Coordinates of C-alpha atoms in Angstrom, one line a residue:
M1 CA -11.7 -19.1 0.5
R2 CA -13.5 -17.5 3.0
P3 CA -16.9 -16.0 1.9
A4 CA -15.6 -12.3 2.4
D5 CA -12.3 -12.6 0.0
R6 CA -15.1 -14.3 -2.4
E7 CA -16.9 -11.1 -2.3
N8 CA -14.7 -8.4 -2.2
G9 CA -12.6 -9.6 -5.3
F10 CA -9.1 -11.5 -3.9
G11 CA -9.5 -14.6 -5.5
G12 CA -7.0 -17.3 -4.5
M13 CA -3.7 -15.3 -4.6
L14 CA -4.3 -12.8 -0.7
A15 CA -7.6 -15.1 0.4
G16 CA -6.5 -16.7 3.6
S17 CA -2.7 -16.9 2.0
K18 CA -0.4 -18.7 4.4
N19 CA 2.1 -17.9 1.7
R20 CA 5.3 -17.0 3.3
N21 CA 6.9 -15.6 -0.3
S22 CA 8.8 -12.2 0.8
G23 CA 8.4 -9.3 -2.2
I24 CA 7.4 -5.8 -2.5
Y25 CA 4.4 -4.1 -3.8
V26 CA 2.2 -1.0 -3.9
L27 CA -0.9 -0.1 -2.4
I28 CA -3.4 1.9 -4.9
F29 CA -6.3 3.5 -3.2
H30 CA -7.9 6.6 -3.7
L31 CA -8.8 9.9 -1.5
S32 CA -12.4 11.3 -2.7
N33 CA -11.5 14.7 -0.8
D34 CA -8.1 17.1 1.1
V35 CA -7.4 15.6 4.4
T36 CA -5.5 17.3 7.1
M37 CA -4.4 14.5 10.5
T38 CA -2.0 13.2 12.6
I39 CA 0.2 10.4 11.6
G40 CA 1.8 9.1 14.5
K41 CA 4.7 11.3 15.4
R42 CA 5.1 12.3 12.3
G43 CA 2.5 15.5 12.9
E44 CA 0.0 16.5 10.9
L45 CA 0.6 15.7 7.1
D46 CA -2.1 17.4 4.4
F47 CA -3.3 14.8 1.5
Q48 CA -5.0 15.8 -1.4
S49 CA -7.5 14.4 -3.1
G50 CA -6.8 11.9 -5.6
W51 CA -5.1 8.6 -6.0
Y52 CA -2.5 7.3 -3.8
G53 CA 0.3 4.9 -4.6
Y54 CA 1.9 3.3 -1.6
V55 CA 5.4 1.1 -1.3
E56 CA 6.1 -1.2 1.2
S57 CA 7.8 -4.5 1.6
G58 CA 6.3 -7.9 3.0
K59 CA 9.8 -10.1 3.9
S60 CA 8.0 -12.3 6.5
G61 CA 5.2 -12.5 3.0
V62 CA 3.6 -10.0 1.0
E63 CA 0.6 -11.1 0.8
A64 CA -0.2 -11.1 4.4
R65 CA 1.0 -7.6 4.6
V66 CA -1.2 -6.5 1.9
R67 CA -4.2 -7.7 3.4
R68 CA -3.3 -6.2 7.0
H69 CA -3.3 -3.0 5.2
L70 CA -6.6 -3.7 3.7
R71 CA -8.7 -4.5 7.4
T72 CA -9.8 -1.9 10.2
H73 CA -7.5 -1.6 13.0
D74 CA -8.4 -0.1 16.4
R75 CA -4.5 0.5 16.7
P76 CA -2.5 2.3 14.0
H77 CA 0.6 0.2 13.8
W78 CA 2.2 1.8 9.9
H79 CA 1.9 4.6 8.9
L80 CA -0.4 3.7 6.0
D81 CA -2.7 2.9 9.3
Y82 CA -3.8 6.3 10.0
L83 CA -4.4 7.2 6.5
M84 CA -6.4 4.2 4.8
H85 CA -9.5 4.2 5.9
L86 CA -9.8 6.9 4.6
G87 CA -10.0 6.2 1.2
K88 CA -11.0 3.5 -0.8
P89 CA -8.4 0.4 -1.9
T90 CA -8.7 -0.4 -5.7
T91 CA -5.5 -2.2 -6.9
A92 CA -2.3 -4.2 -4.7
I93 CA 1.0 -4.6 -7.3
I94 CA 2.7 -7.3 -5.9
G95 CA 6.8 -8.7 -6.8
H96 CA 7.9 -11.4 -5.0
T97 CA 12.1 -10.9 -4.6
E98 CA 14.3 -11.9 -2.5
E99 CA 16.0 -8.7 -2.6
S100 CA 15.9 -6.0 -1.1
L101 CA 14.1 -3.8 -4.0
E102 CA 11.2 -1.4 -2.0
C103 CA 13.9 1.4 -2.0
P104 CA 15.3 1.2 -5.4
L105 CA 11.2 0.8 -6.8
V106 CA 10.9 4.3 -4.6
R107 CA 13.2 5.7 -6.6
H108 CA 11.3 5.1 -9.5
L109 CA 8.4 6.8 -8.5
E110 CA 9.9 9.8 -7.3
T111 CA 10.6 10.4 -11.0
I112 CA 7.2 10.7 -11.9
F113 CA 4.9 11.4 -8.6
L114 CA 4.6 14.0 -6.2
V115 CA 5.9 12.4 -3.6
V116 CA 4.4 12.3 0.3
P117 CA 7.2 13.2 2.4
R118 CA 8.1 11.9 5.5
F119 CA 5.7 8.9 5.2
G120 CA 5.9 5.4 5.9
S121 CA 9.7 5.2 5.1
S122 CA 11.0 5.0 9.2
D123 CA 12.6 1.4 8.3
C124 CA 14.9 2.6 5.8
R125 CA 16.8 5.4 4.4
C126 CA 14.0 6.4 1.8
S127 CA 12.4 10.3 3.3
R128 CA 8.6 9.1 1.2
H129 CA 7.1 6.3 0.0
L130 CA 4.1 7.4 -0.6
F131 CA 3.1 9.2 -4.4
H132 CA 0.4 11.2 -5.3
S133 CA -1.2 10.9 -8.0
P134 CA -4.4 12.5 -10.2
E135 CA -4.8 9.3 -12.0
Q136 CA -4.8 5.7 -11.0
S137 CA -3.5 4.0 -14.5
S138 CA -0.9 5.9 -14.2
L139 CA 0.2 5.0 -11.0
E140 CA -0.5 1.2 -12.2
K141 CA 1.2 1.8 -15.5
A142 CA 4.0 2.9 -13.3
A143 CA 4.6 0.8 -10.2
L144 CA 4.4 -2.2 -13.3
Q145 CA 7.0 -0.9 -15.1
G146 CA 9.5 -0.4 -11.9
M147 CA 9.0 -3.6 -10.8
T148 CA 9.7 -5.5 -14.7
A149 CA 13.0 -2.9 -14.6
L150 CA 14.4 -4.4 -11.2
G151 CA 13.5 -8.0 -12.1
C152 CA 10.2 -8.0 -10.7
T153 CA 7.8 -10.0 -12.3
P154 CA 4.4 -7.7 -10.9
V155 CA 1.0 -9.4 -10.3
P156 CA -1.7 -6.5 -10.0
I157 CA -5.1 -7.6 -7.5
Q158 CA -7.7 -6.0 -7.7
V159 CA -8.5 -5.7 -4.3
D160 CA -11.4 -4.5 -2.2
W161 CA -12.2 -3.7 2.1
I162 CA -11.5 -6.9 4.7
W163 CA -14.6 -6.3 6.7
D164 CA -13.9 -9.6 8.2
T165 CA -12.8 -9.1 12.1
E166 CA -11.8 -12.4 12.7
A167 CA -9.0 -12.2 10.2
K168 CA -7.0 -9.8 12.1

């Protein structure tokens, strides 16, 4: 385990993981201020302060995908890259699965939370992948319940930024 991973509380699951297990995840982070920003080709979007849960899949290694979101990037690739650097990541809830459960999990969460339309969903039929809540605990609980209902065993991991620029 690299020193930066120990300092950021990643433990063994995300630390330098070469794990190629596919799966789904919900990355939970906090925005302390309201923000309006341009998100790639989507244009300007408004984000209220509060807690956000971002749903995605990692078909070539879910842990590596989460680690990538927790690093700084010179050039944004995914929608989340534009927004993530303004927030404070706290939890990644990971579920290993070979099935495509990303959209069913999105459908579960959209019945509970405020949806940020047109965010993070350009590669699937969903119209959204980002959810807003005034409370962190409600996002975590709903993600855990949703993954469990879909037959996935969710694993919550406390996360923080990875400031190791060599780990790109």
